[in-house]
Short mmCIF file of C-alpha atoms in Angstrom, two decimals:
data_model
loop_
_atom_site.label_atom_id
_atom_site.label_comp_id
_atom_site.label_asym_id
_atom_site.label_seq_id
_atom_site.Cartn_x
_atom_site.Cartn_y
_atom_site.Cartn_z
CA UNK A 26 123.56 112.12 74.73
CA UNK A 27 119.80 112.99 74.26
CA UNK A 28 119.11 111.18 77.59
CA UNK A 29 121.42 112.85 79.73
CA UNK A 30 120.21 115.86 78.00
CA UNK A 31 116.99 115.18 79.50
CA UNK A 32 117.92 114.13 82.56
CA UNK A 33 120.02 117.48 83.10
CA UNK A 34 116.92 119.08 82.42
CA UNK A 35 114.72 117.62 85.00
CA UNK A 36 117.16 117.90 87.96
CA UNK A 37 116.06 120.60 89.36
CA UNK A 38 112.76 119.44 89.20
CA UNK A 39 113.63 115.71 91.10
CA UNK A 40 116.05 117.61 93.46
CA UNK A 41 112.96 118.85 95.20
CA UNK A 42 111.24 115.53 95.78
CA UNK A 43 108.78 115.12 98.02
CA UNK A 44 109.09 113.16 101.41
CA UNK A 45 105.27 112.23 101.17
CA UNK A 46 103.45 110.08 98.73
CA UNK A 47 100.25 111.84 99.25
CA UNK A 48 101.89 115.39 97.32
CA UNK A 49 101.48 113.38 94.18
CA UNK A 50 97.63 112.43 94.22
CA UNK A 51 96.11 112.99 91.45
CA UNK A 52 98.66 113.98 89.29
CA UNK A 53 99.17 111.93 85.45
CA UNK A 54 99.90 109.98 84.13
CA UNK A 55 99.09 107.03 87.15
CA UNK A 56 101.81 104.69 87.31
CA UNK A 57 100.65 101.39 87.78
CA UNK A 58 103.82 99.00 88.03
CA UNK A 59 101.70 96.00 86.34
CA UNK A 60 101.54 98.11 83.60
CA UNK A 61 104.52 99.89 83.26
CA UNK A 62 106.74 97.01 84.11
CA UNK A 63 105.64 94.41 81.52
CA UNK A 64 107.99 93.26 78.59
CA UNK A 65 111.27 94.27 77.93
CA UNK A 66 113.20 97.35 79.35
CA UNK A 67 116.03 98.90 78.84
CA UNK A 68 117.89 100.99 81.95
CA UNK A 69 120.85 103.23 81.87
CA UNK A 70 121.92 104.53 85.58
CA UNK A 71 124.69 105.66 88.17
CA UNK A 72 125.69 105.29 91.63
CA UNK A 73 127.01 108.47 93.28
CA UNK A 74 128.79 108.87 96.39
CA UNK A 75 127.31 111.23 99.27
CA UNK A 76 128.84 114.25 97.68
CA UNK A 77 127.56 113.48 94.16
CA UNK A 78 130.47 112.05 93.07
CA UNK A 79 129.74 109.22 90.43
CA UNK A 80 131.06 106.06 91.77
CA UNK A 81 129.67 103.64 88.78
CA UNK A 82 127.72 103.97 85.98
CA UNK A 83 125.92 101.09 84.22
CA UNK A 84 123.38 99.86 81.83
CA UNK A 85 120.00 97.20 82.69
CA UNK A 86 118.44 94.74 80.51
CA UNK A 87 115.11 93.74 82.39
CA UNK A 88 112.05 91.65 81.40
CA UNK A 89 108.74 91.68 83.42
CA UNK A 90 105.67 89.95 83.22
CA UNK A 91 102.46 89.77 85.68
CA UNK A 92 99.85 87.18 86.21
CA UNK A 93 97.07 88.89 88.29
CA UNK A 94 98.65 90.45 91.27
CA UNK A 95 101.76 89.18 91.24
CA UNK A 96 104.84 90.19 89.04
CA UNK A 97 108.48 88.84 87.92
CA UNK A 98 111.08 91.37 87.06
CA UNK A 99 114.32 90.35 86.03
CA UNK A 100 117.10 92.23 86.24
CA UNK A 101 120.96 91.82 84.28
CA UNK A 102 123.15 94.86 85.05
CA UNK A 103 126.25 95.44 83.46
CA UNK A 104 128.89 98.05 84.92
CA UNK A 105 131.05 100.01 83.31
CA UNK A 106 133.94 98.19 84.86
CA UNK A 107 132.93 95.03 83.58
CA UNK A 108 130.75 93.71 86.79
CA UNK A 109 127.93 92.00 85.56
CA UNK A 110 124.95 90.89 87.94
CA UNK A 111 121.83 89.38 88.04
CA UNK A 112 118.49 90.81 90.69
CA UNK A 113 115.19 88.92 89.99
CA UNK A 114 112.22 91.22 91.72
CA UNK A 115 109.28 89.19 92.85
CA UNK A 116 106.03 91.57 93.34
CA UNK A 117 103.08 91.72 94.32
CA UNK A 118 99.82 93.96 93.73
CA UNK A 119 97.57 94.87 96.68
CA UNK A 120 94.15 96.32 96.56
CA UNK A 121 95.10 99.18 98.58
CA UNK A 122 97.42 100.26 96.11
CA UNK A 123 100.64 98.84 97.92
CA UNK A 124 103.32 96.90 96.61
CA UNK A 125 105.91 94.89 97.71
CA UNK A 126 108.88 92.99 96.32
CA UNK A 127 111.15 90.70 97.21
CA UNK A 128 114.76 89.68 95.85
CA UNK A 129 117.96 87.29 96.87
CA UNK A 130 119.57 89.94 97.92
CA UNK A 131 116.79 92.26 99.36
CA UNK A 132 117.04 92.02 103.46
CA UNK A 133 114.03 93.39 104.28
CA UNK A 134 111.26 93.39 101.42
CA UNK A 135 110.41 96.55 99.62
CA UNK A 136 106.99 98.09 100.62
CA UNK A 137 105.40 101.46 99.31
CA UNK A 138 102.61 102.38 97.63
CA UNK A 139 101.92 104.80 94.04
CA UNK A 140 100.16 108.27 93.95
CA UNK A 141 99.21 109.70 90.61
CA UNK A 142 102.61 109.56 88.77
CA UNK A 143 104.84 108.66 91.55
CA UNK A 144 105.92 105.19 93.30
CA UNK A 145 107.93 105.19 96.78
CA UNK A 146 108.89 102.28 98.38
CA UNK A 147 111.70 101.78 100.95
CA UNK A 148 113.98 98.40 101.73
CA UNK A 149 117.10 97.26 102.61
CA UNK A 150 119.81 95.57 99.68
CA UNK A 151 122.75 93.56 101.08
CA UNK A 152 125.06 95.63 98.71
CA UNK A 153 129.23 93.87 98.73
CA UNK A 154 131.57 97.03 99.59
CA UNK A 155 135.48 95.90 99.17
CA UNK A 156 134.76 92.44 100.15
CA UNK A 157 132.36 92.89 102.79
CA UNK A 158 128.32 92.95 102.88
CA UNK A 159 126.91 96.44 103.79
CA UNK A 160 122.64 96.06 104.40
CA UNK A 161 122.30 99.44 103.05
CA UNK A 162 118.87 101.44 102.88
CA UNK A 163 117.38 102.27 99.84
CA UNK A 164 114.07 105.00 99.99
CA UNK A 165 113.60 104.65 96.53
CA UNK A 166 111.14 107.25 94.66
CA UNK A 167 110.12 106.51 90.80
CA UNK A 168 108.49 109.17 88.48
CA UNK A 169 106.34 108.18 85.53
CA UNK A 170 107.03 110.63 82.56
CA UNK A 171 105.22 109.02 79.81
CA UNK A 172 103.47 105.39 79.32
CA UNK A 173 107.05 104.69 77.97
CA UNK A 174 109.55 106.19 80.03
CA UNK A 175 110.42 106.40 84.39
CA UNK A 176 113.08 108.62 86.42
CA UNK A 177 113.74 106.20 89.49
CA UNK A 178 115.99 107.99 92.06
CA UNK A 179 117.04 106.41 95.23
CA UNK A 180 118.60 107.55 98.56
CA UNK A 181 121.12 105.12 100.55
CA UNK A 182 121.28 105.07 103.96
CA UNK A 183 123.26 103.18 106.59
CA UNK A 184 122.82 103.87 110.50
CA UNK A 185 120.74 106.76 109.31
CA UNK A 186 123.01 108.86 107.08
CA UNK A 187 122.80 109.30 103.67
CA UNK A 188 125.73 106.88 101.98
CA UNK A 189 124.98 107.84 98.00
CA UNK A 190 121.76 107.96 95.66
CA UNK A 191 121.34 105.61 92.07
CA UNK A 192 119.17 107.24 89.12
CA UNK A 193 118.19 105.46 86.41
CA UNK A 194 116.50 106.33 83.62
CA UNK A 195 114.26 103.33 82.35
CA UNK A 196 112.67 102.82 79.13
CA UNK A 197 110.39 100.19 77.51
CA UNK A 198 112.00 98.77 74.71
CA UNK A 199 109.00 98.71 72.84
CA UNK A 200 109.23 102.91 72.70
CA UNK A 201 112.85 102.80 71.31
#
């Protein structure tokens, strides 16, 4: 309850995101995913339709570790209707402050790049919709509250209109 509390909270603040990067330089805490992402986390999330409707909610157990530039994070979600599924994120650091990631089921790899406390990236997920696969575009923004805690909202796209959004709320275990 105290998380959704929060969350209601900051909504108005993450329902005016910004489209660019750059409106978040300087700003703190920096996220650094090598350093947020590292250990175990806990998640807790939805999936809404494109009129905010919540489709599925569900709950992510994920452990991440780095060695130099390059990261693992694994992923096991568990839906509210009983779906359980598995994502292991392979990353990577770059000098210029870019990242990109790769999964089994990413189509095109993730690439974006963090500014102060915020991370965008953008890719495309093969996501199974009533027995089909749907490549479905994800421009996926993260917030860094605390060294602790991350707002990650993403927008989903296919043929270039918006499908649905996912927000999670993600917390290192270690904090809880």
């Amino acid at each position: 309850m105290k998380i959704l509390l929060i969350l209601l909270a900051l909504l108005p603040l993450l329902s005016s995101c910004s489209s660019k990067i750059e409106d978040y330089t300087g700003t703190t805490p920096a996220l650094e995913l090598d350093r947020f992402f590292t250990g175990e986390l806990v998640a807790y999330g939805m999936v809404q339709d494109r009129f905010g409707q919540v489709l599925r909610r569900f709950k992510v157990d994920m452990v991440a570790s780095w060695e130099g530039n390059k990261g693992v994070l694994e992923e096991d979600f568990f839906y509210d209707d009983g779906e359980q599924q598995r994502r292991v994120w392979y990353l990577e650091k770059h000098p210029d402050g870019r990242y990109t990631g790769t999964a089994g089921d990413v189509v095109t790899p993730a690439e974006g790049r963090t500014e102060g406390y915020a991370l965008n990236w953008r890719y495309t997920l093969a996501v199974p919709v009533d027995g089909k696969v749907w490549n479905i575009n994800f421009n996926d923004w993260m917030y860094l509250l605390d060294e602790n805690r991350l707002i990650n909202r993403a927008e989903m796209t296919k043929w270039g209109f918006r499908v649905g959004e996912v927000t999670l709320w993600i917390e290192r275990k270690a904090a809880i």
